[in-house]
Structures are given as C-alpha cells and as structure tokens.
CSV table of C-alpha atoms in Angstrom, one decimal:
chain,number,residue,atom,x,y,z
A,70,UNK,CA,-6.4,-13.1,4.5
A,71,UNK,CA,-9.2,-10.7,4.2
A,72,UNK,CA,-11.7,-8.8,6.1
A,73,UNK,CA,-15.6,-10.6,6.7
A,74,UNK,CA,-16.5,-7.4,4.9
A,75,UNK,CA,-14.5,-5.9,2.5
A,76,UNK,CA,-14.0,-2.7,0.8
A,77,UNK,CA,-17.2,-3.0,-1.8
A,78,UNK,CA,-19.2,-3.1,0.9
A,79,UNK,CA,-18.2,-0.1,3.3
A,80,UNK,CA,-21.0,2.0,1.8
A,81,UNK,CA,-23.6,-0.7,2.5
A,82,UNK,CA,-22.6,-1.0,6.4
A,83,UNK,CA,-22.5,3.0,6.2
A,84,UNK,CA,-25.6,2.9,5.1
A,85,UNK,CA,-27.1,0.3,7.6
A,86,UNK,CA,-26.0,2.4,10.6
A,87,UNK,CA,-27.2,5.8,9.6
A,88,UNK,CA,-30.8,5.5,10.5
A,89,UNK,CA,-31.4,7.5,14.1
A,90,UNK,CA,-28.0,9.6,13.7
A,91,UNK,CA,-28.1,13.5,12.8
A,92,UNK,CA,-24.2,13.5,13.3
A,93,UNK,CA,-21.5,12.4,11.7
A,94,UNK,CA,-18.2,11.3,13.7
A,95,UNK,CA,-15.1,10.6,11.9
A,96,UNK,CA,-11.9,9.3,13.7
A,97,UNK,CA,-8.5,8.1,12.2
A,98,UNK,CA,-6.0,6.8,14.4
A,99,UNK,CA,-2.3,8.2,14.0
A,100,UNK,CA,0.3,5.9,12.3
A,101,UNK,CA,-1.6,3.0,13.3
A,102,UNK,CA,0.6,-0.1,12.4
A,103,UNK,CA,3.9,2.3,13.3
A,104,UNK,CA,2.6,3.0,16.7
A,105,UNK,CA,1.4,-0.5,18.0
A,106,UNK,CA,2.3,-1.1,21.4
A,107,UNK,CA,3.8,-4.4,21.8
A,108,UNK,CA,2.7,-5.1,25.1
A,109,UNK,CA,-0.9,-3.8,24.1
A,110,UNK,CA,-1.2,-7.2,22.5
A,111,UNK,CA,-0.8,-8.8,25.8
A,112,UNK,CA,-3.5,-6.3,27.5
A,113,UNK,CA,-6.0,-7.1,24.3
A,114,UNK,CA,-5.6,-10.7,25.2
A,115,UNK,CA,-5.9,-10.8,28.7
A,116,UNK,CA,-7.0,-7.2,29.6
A,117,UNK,CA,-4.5,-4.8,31.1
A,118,UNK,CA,-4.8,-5.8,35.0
A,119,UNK,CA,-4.2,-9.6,34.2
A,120,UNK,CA,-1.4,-8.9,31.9
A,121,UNK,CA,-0.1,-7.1,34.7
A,122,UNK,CA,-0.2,-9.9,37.2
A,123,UNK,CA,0.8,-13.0,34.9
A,124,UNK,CA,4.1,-10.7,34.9
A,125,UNK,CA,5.1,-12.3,38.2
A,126,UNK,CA,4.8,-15.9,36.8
A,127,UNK,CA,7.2,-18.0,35.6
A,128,UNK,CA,5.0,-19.4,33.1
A,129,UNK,CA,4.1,-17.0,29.9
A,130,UNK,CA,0.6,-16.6,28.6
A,131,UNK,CA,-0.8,-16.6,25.7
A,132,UNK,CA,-0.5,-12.6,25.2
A,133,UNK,CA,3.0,-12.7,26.6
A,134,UNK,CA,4.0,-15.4,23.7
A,135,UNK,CA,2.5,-12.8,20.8
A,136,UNK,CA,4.3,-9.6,22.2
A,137,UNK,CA,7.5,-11.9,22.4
A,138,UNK,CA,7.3,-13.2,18.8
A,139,UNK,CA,6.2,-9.5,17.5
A,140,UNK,CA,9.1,-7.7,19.0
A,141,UNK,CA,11.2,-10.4,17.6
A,142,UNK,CA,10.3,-10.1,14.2
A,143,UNK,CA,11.1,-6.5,14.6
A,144,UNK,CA,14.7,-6.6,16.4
A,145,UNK,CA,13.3,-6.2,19.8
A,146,UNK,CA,11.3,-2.9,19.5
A,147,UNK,CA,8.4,-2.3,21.4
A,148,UNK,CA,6.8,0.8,19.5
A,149,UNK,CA,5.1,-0.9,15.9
A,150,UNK,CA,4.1,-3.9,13.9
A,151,UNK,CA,5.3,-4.7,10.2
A,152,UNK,CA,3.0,-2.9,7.4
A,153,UNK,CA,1.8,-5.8,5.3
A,154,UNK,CA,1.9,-9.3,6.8
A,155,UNK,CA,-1.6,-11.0,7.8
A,156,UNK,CA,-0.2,-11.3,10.9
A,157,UNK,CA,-0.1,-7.5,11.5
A,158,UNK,CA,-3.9,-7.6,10.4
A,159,UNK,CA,-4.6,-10.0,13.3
A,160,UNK,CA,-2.3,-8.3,15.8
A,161,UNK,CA,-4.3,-4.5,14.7
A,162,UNK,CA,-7.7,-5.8,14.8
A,163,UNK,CA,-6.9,-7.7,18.4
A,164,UNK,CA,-5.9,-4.7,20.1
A,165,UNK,CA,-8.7,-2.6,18.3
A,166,UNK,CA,-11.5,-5.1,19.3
A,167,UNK,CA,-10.6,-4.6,22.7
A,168,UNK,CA,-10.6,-1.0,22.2
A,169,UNK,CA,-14.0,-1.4,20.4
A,170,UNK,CA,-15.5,-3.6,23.5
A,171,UNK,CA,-14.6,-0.9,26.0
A,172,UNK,CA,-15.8,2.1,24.4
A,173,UNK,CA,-19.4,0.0,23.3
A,174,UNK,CA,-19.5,-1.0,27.1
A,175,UNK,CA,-19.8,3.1,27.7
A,176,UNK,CA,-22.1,3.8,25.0
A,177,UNK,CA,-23.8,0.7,24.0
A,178,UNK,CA,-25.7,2.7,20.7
A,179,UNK,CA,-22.7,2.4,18.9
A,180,UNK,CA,-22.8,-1.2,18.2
A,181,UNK,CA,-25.9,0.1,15.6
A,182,UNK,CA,-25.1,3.1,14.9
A,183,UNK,CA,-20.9,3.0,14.1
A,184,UNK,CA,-18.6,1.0,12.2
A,185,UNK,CA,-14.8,0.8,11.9
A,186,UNK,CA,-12.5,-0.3,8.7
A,187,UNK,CA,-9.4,-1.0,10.2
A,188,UNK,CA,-7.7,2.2,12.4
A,189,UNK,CA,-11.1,4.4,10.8
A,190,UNK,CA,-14.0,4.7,12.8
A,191,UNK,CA,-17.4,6.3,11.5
A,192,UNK,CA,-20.5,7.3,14.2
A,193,UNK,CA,-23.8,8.8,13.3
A,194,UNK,CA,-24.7,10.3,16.5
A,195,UNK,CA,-28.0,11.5,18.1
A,196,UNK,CA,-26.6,15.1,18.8
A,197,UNK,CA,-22.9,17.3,18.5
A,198,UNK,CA,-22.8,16.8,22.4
A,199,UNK,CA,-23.1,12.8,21.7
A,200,UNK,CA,-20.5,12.5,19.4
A,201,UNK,CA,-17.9,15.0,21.1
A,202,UNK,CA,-18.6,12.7,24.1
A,203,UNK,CA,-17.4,9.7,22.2
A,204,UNK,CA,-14.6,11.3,20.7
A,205,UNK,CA,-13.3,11.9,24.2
A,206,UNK,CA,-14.2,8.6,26.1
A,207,UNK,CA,-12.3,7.2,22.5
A,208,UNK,CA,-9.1,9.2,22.7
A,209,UNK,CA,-8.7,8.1,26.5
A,210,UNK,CA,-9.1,4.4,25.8
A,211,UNK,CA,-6.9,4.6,22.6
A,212,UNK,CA,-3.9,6.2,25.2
A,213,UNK,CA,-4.7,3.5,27.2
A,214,UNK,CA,-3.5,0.9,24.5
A,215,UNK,CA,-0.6,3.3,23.4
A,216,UNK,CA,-2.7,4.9,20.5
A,217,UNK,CA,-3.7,8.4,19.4
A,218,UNK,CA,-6.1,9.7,16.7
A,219,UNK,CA,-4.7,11.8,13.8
A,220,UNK,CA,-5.8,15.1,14.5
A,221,UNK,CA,-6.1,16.2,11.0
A,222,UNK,CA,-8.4,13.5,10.4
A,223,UNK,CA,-11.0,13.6,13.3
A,224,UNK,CA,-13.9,15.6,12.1
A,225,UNK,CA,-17.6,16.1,14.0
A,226,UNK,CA,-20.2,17.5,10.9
A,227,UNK,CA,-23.7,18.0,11.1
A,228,UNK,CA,-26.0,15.6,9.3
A,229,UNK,CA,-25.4,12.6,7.8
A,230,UNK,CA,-22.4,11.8,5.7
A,231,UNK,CA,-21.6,9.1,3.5
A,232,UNK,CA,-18.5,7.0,3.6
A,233,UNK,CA,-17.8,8.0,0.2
A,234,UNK,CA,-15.4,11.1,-1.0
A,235,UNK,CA,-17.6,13.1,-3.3
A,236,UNK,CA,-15.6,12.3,-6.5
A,237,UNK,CA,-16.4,8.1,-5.8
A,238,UNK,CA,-20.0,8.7,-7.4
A,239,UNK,CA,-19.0,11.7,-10.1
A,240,UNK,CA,-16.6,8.5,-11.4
A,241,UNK,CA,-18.6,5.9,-10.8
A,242,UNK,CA,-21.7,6.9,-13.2
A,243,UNK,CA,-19.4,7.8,-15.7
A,244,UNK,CA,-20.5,6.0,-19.3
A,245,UNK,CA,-17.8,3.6,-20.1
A,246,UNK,CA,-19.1,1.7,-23.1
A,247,UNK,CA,-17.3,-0.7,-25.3
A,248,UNK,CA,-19.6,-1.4,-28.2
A,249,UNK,CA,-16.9,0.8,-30.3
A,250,UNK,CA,-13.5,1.7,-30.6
A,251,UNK,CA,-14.7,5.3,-30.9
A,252,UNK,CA,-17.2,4.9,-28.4
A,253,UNK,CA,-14.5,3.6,-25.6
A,254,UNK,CA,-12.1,6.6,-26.7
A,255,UNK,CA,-14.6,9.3,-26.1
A,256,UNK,CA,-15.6,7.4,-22.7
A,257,UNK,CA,-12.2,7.3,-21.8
A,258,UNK,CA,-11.7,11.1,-22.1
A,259,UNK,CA,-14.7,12.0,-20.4
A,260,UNK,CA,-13.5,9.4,-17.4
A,261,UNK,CA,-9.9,11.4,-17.6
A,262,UNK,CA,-11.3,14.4,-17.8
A,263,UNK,CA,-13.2,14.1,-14.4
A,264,UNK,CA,-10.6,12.1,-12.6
A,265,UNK,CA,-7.8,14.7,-13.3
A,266,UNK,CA,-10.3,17.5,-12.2
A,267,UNK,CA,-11.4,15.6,-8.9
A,268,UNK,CA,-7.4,14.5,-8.0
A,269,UNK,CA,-7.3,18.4,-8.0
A,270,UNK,CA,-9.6,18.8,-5.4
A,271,UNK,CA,-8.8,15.1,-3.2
A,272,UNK,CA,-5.0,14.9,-3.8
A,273,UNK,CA,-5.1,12.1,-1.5
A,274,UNK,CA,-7.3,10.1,-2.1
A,275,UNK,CA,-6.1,7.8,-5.2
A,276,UNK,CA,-8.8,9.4,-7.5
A,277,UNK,CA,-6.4,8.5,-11.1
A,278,UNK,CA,-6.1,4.9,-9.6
A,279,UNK,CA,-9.4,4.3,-9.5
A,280,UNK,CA,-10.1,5.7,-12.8
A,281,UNK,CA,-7.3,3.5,-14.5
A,282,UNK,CA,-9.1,0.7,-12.3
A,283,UNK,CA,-12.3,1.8,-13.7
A,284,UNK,CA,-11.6,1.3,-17.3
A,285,UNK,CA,-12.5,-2.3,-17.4
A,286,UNK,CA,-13.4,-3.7,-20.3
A,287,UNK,CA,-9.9,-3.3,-21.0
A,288,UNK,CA,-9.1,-0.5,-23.6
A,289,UNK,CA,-7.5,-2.6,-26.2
A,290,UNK,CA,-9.0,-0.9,-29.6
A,291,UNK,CA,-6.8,0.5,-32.1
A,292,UNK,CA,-7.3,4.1,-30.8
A,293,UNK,CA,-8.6,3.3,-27.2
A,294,UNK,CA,-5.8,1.8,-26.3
A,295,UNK,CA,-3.1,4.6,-27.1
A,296,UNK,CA,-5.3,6.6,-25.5
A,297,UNK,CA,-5.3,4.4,-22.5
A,298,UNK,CA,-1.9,4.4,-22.6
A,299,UNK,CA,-1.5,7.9,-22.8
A,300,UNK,CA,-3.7,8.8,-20.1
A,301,UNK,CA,-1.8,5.9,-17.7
A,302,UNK,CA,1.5,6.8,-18.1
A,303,UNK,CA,0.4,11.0,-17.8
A,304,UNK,CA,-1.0,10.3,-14.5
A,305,UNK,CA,2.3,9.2,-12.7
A,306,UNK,CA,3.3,12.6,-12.4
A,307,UNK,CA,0.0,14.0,-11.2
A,308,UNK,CA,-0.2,11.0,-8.8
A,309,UNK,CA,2.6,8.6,-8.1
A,310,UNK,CA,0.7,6.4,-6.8
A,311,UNK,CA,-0.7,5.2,-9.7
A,312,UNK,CA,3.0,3.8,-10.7
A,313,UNK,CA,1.0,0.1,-9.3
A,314,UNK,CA,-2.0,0.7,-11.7
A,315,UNK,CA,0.2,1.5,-14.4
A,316,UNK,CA,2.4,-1.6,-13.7
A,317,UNK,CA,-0.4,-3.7,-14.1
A,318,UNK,CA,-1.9,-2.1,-17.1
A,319,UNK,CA,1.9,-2.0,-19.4
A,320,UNK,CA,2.7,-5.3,-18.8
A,321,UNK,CA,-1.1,-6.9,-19.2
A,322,UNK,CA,-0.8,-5.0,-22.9
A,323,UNK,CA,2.4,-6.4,-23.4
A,324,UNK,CA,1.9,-9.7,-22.6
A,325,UNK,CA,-1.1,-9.3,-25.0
A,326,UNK,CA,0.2,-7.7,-28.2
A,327,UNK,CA,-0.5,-4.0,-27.6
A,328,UNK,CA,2.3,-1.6,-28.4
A,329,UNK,CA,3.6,0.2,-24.9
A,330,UNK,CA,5.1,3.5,-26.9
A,331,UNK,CA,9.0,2.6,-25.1
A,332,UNK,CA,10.9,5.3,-26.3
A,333,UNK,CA,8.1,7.8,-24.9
A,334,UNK,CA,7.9,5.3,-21.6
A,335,UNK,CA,11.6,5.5,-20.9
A,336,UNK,CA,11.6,9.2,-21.1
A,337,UNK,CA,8.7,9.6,-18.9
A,338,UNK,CA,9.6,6.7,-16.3
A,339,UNK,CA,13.6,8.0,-16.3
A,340,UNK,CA,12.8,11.4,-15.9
A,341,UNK,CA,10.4,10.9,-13.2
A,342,UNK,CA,12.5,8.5,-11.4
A,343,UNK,CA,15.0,11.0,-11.6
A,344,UNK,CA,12.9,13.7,-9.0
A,345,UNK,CA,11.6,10.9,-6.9
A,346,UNK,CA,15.1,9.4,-6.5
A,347,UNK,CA,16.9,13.1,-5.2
A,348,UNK,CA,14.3,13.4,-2.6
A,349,UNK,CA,14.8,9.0,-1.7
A,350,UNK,CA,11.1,8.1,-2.5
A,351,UNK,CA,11.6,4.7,-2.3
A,352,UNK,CA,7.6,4.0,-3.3
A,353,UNK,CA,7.8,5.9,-6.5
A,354,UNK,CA,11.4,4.7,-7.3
A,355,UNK,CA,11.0,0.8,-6.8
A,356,UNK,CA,8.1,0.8,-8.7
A,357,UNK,CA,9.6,2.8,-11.8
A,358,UNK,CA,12.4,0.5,-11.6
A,359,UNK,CA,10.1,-2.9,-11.8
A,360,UNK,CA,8.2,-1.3,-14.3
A,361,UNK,CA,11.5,-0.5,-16.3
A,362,UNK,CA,12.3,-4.5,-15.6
A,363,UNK,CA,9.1,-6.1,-16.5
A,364,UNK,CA,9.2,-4.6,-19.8
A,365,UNK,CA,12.9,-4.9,-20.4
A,366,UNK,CA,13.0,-1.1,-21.2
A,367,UNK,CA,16.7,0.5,-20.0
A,368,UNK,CA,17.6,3.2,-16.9
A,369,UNK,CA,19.3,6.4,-17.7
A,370,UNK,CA,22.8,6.1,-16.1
A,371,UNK,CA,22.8,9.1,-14.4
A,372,UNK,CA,18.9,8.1,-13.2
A,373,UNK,CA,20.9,5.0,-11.8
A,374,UNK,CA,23.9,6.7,-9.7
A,375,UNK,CA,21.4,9.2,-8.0
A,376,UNK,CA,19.8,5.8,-7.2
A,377,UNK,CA,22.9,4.5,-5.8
A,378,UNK,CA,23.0,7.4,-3.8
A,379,UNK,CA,19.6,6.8,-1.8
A,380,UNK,CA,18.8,4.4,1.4
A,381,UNK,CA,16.1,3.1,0.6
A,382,UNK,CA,16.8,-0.6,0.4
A,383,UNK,CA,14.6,-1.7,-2.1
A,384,UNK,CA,15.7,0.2,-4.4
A,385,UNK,CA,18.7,-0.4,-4.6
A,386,UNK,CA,18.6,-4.2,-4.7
A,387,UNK,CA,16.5,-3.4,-7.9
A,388,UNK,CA,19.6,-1.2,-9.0
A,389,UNK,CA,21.9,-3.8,-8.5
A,390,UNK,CA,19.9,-6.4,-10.4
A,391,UNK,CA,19.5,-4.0,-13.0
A,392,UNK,CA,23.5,-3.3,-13.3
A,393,UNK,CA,23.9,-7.0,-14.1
A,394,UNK,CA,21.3,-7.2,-16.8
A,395,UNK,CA,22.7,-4.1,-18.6
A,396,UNK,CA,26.4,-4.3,-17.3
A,397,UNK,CA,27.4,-1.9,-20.4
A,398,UNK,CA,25.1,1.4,-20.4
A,399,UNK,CA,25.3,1.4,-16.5
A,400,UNK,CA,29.1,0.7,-16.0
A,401,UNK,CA,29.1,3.9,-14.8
A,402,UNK,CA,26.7,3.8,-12.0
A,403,UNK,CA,28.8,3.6,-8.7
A,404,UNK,CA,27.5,1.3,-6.2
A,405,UNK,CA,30.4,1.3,-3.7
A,406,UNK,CA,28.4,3.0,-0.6
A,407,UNK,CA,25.4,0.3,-1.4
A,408,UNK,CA,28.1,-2.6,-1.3
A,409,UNK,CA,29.8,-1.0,1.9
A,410,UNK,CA,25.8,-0.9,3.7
A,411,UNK,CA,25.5,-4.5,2.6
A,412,UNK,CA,29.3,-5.6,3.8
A,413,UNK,CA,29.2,-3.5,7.1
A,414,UNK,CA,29.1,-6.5,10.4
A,415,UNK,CA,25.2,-6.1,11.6
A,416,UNK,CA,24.2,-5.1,8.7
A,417,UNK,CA,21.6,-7.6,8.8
A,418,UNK,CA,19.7,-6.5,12.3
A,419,UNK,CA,19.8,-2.6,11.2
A,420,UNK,CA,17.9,-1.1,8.5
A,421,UNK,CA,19.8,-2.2,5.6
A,422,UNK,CA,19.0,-5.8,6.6
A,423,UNK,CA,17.0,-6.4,3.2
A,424,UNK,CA,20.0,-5.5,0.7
A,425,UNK,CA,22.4,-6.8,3.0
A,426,UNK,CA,20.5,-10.5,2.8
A,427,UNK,CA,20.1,-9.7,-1.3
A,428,UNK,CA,23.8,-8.4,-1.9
A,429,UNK,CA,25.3,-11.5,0.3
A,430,UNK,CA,22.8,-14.1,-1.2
A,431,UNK,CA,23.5,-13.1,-5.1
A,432,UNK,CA,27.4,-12.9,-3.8
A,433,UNK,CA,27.5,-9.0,-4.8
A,434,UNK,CA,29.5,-8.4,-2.1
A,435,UNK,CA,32.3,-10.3,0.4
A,436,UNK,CA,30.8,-13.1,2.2
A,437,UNK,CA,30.4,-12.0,5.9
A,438,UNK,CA,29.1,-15.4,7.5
A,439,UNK,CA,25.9,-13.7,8.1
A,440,UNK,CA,26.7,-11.9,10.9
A,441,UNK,CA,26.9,-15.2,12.6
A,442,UNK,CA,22.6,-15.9,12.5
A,443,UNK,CA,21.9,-19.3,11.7
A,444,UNK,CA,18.8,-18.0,11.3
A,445,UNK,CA,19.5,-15.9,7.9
A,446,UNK,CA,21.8,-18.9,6.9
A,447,UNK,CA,19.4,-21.1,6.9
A,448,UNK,CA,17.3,-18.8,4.5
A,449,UNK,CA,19.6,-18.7,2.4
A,450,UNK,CA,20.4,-22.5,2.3
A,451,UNK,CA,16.7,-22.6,1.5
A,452,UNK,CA,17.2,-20.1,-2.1
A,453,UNK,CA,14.7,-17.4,-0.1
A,454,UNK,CA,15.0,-14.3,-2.2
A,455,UNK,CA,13.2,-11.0,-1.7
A,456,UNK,CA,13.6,-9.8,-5.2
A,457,UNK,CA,11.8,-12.2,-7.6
A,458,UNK,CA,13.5,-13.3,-10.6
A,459,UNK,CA,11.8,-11.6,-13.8
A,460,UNK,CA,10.9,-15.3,-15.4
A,461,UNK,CA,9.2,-16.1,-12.4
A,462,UNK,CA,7.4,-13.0,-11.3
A,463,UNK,CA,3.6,-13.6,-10.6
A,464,UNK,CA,0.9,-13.1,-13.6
A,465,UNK,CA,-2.5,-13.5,-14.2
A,466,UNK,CA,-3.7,-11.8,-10.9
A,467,UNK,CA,-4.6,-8.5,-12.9
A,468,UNK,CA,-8.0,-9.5,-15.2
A,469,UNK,CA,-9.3,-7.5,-17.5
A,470,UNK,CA,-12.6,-8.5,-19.7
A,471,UNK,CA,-12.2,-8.2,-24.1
A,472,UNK,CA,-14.1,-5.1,-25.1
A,473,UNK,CA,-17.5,-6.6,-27.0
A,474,UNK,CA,-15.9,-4.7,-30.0
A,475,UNK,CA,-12.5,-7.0,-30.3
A,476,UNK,CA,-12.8,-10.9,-31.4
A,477,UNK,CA,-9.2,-10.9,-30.2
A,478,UNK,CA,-5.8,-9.2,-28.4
A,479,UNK,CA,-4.1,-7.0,-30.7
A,480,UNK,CA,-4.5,-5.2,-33.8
C-alpha cells in the first residue's frame, strides 16, 4: 500500500501551499504509531459522542469492530498500533483525518495553505499570531484523540521554509557521471565527501543513506566500485542506519560478480556488531547478522554469546539459525537463557512471542503445545516462518542501472 502522494513529491505539495504564508509551522506528533489510542479508532469513525452512545448497544459498530480486532492483534492493549503493517497505515491516517477535519473546520485556510505526511504537519501562516493559534487549537484536538506533539520537533520560524533539510539540495546537484571509471571514482568522493560533512551537522536525518542511494548508475568499474565499497561499508559506524543500504548494495555486487573485500567485511561487521549487541540494539544487530547470512561470511564467537545475551528477539532467532549453519566455530556460543525465553508457558502472548514461535517451529527447543492457541498451531501447520530461509529470500527489488562505461557485470 502507498500514499496518493508519495515521498518524491513532498517538495512539490510544499511548494503548492506556500503562496500567501510569511510563517512557517512545523508539528511532529510524539511516538505516533506507539501512542494510538485504540478506542480513538472508534471516535474517528463515528465521532467521539456517537462512539460514546453505541456503547450501550448490544450490537457493535463498525468502529467498535476495528478497536476490537487492533487490540487483539496486540494482546489486548489499548495504548498503540503495530509499526509496519498497511493496516496500521489505515488505522493512523483514520484517526488523523478526523483530526485534520476538525482543526480545518476552525481554520478553514489550512486546507491551501498546510499539508501533512503522515504524524508531520507543515503550515505557512499569515502571521506568528496565526500559526501559534493553530499550534494550540492542534495540540487540544490531538489530546482529544489520545495524542501529543513532540516537543522537540514543533517549531514556528519566520518566512518561508522548504520541506527539505538543507543538505537534500547540496547532495542532490552533486555531479555523478558515469562516462568513466575515473570519472565515477572522483564523483563518488566528492558525493562522500559532502554526505559525511552534512551527517555531521543532521545526525538524524539519513544523510549517508541517501548518498549510497544516490549513486545510481551503480558503481561497478574496476576502481569505482572498491571505492563504493569502501565508502558503504565506512558509513555503518558513522550511521547505522545505513546497515539496510549496505545490505542491498553487498549482496546486488555479489550476486553480480564484484568482489565484497570479506575478510575486511567480517572485521568491520563483527566488530561493530560487537558495540551495538552490549547496549541490545536490536536494529543494528539484525541487520549485521543478515548481512553476515546473505553473504555466507562467519560471526565472531564471542560477537555471538554477547548476542545470546540480549532480548531483542530478532536477533536472536538470526543467532540460532546461524549456530546451525556453522555448528563448529560457534559451539561455544551459549544459548540456554534464549531457549529458556522460548520454552517458558506464555511465552507466546509476552514479548518473546516471535522467538518463542521460531524456536518451537524449527524444534530448537521442547515442544510446549503452543501454549494451548490453536491459533499459533494452526500457523505452524501452515509452515509460516518469520525468518526467511536464505534460498528463498526476496531479490530483484533493489535495481540499479550499468554505468554507460561497462558492456557488462564484473571485471
């Protein structure tokens, strides 16, 4: 599922609603998908009074059914919605429609001059006394619904602002040409150079990522692409998020002939997994670990035990897999407290519910009848896994054009 209007188009819509404004409104609402109200569905649907009233029937309403089937995705809670699912998407942008509708009601400009993406929300207003206005009347409706805005994240600035960080145009005129090798090695640098000075200056905002996204035609030269390389795999530590990009990137060269450098890899992807893994980042460390998988390059055992010594849940089902394809070099990892999580009655409605379905499926640990839920039984009567098989795993969804220079992958 996507949005009408996606992200390559934010800056045209920003654009399209500045005219009139001479102040710039930014809102960002706190822990969005974390803090969903369940019953707020319900109030979106039917507005808060009738929601209110339909209580007392003994039929349920529409509204009533999707707060019911939300909470029971999520164990009964009442406080968030899962990150990820196209449902959530729905769910966020039904509560935040009726938000929108009632703060448009108030001030009816806003229909032309803001836009929202998602939980942020972007008004040119008229005057500082305009836009503080808004900012209020906004607040009260979002605590109406359950919601708050992110206080670090709310700004009111004179004159127009773009949507855009300041480092989105510096990267996007950079020359990337790919007539020559040498040409696309010096382009790279240059594209390096500015990305790793502008990630200085927006830690946040996923400036290496869009730089290693930026280099398309694909780097595949006989010096561009060791320099490539080198300039992926050096941006994990300055921004972990990039640990996606990079995925993408190793296994598109490996799949198409280009050397990945795996004994410098391993020492870079161990050693990083290593500090991510003693403070249970369980972004940085799953991603590391499918990186180490797709590639069939090994984990350090010692990397692997302060693995086993996490709870983050994914990665330790990508531990155990890993244990069984290299049962020698990790025979020393000790994965008794992940086994006891996984064998431990409820297991599967707590936290641990993802390698407690894994470990039981792949029999890595005693049977438990499955807690007695036909429901996960059923699952795994039907072979659902979580963790993909390697042979199977997805490809072809990260495309990259041949350089004009290249007749041909590898070299």
């Amino acid at each position: 599922m996507r949005y009408i209007h996606g992200v390559d188009r934010r800056s045209g819509i920003a654009v399209s609603r500045m005219p009139g404004g001479s102040v710039t409104l930014r809102t960002d609402i706190s822990s969005f998908y974390s803090s969903i109200y369940t019953h707020a569905i319900d109030w979106a649907v039917h507005g808060k009074a009738a929601a209110k009233r339909a209580m007392r029937s003994s039929s349920r309403t529409t509204g009533q059914l999707l707060d019911a089937y939300v909470r029971e995705s999520r164990n009964g809670q009442t406080i968030g919605v899962s990150v990820g699912p196209d449902t959530s998407l729905l769910v966020s942008e039904l509560v935040l429609a009726r938000v929108d509708e009632a703060l448009c009601r108030e001030f009816p400009r806003l229909s032309s001059r803001a836009f929202r993406f998602v939980d942020d929300m972007v008004f040119y207003a008229s005057s500082t006394a305009e836009a503080y206005e808004v900012l209020g009347r906004y607040e009260q409706i979002l605590r109406d619904f359950g919601l708050s805005l992110n206080p670090n994240k709310v700004a009111v600035e004179d004159g127009i602002r773009p949507i855009d960080s300041a480092w989105v145009p510096v990267l996007r005129q950079a020359r990337f040409r790919d007539d020559t090798d040498v040409h696309q090695t010096q382009d790279l640098i240059d594209l390096f150079t500015l990305a790793f000075d502008q990630a200085q200056k927006f830690p946040t905002d996923g400036v290496l990522s869009y730089a290693i996204k930026r280099s398309d035609p694909f780097p595949g030269g006989a010096t561009s692409w060791p320099t490539y390389r080198d300039l992926v795999v050096a941006s994990i530590s300055q921004e972990p998020s990039v640990l996606r990009n990079a995925h993408q990137v190793l296994t598109f060269a490996k799949a198409h002939g280009l050397k990945v450098d795996a004994d410098r890899l391993v020492s870079v992807l161990n050693e990083t997994c290593q500090e991510h893994a003693r403070l249970d980042h369980g972004f940085e460390v799953s991603w590391i670990l499918t990186i180490l998988r797709d590639l069939d390059l090994p984990l350090d055992a010692t990397v692997g035990q302060s693995i086993a010594d996490m709870d983050d849940n994914a990665s330790l089902v990508l531990l155990v897999d890993e244990t069984k394809r290299r049962p020698i070099t990790l025979s020393s990892v000790d994965l008794g407290q992940a086994v006891k999580r996984a064998e431990r009655p409820g297991a599967l409605s707590s936290e641990d519910w993802l390698l407690a379905y894994e470990l039981r499926a792949a029999k890595d640990c005693r049977p438990a009848k499955w807690d007695g839920s036909t429901e996960w039984k059923k699952l795994n009567s039907a072979k659902v896994r979580f963790l993909v098989p390697r042979a199977s795993r997805l490809s072809g969804r990260f495309r990259r054009r041949l350089p004009s220079f290249l007749t041909g992958w590898g070299y």
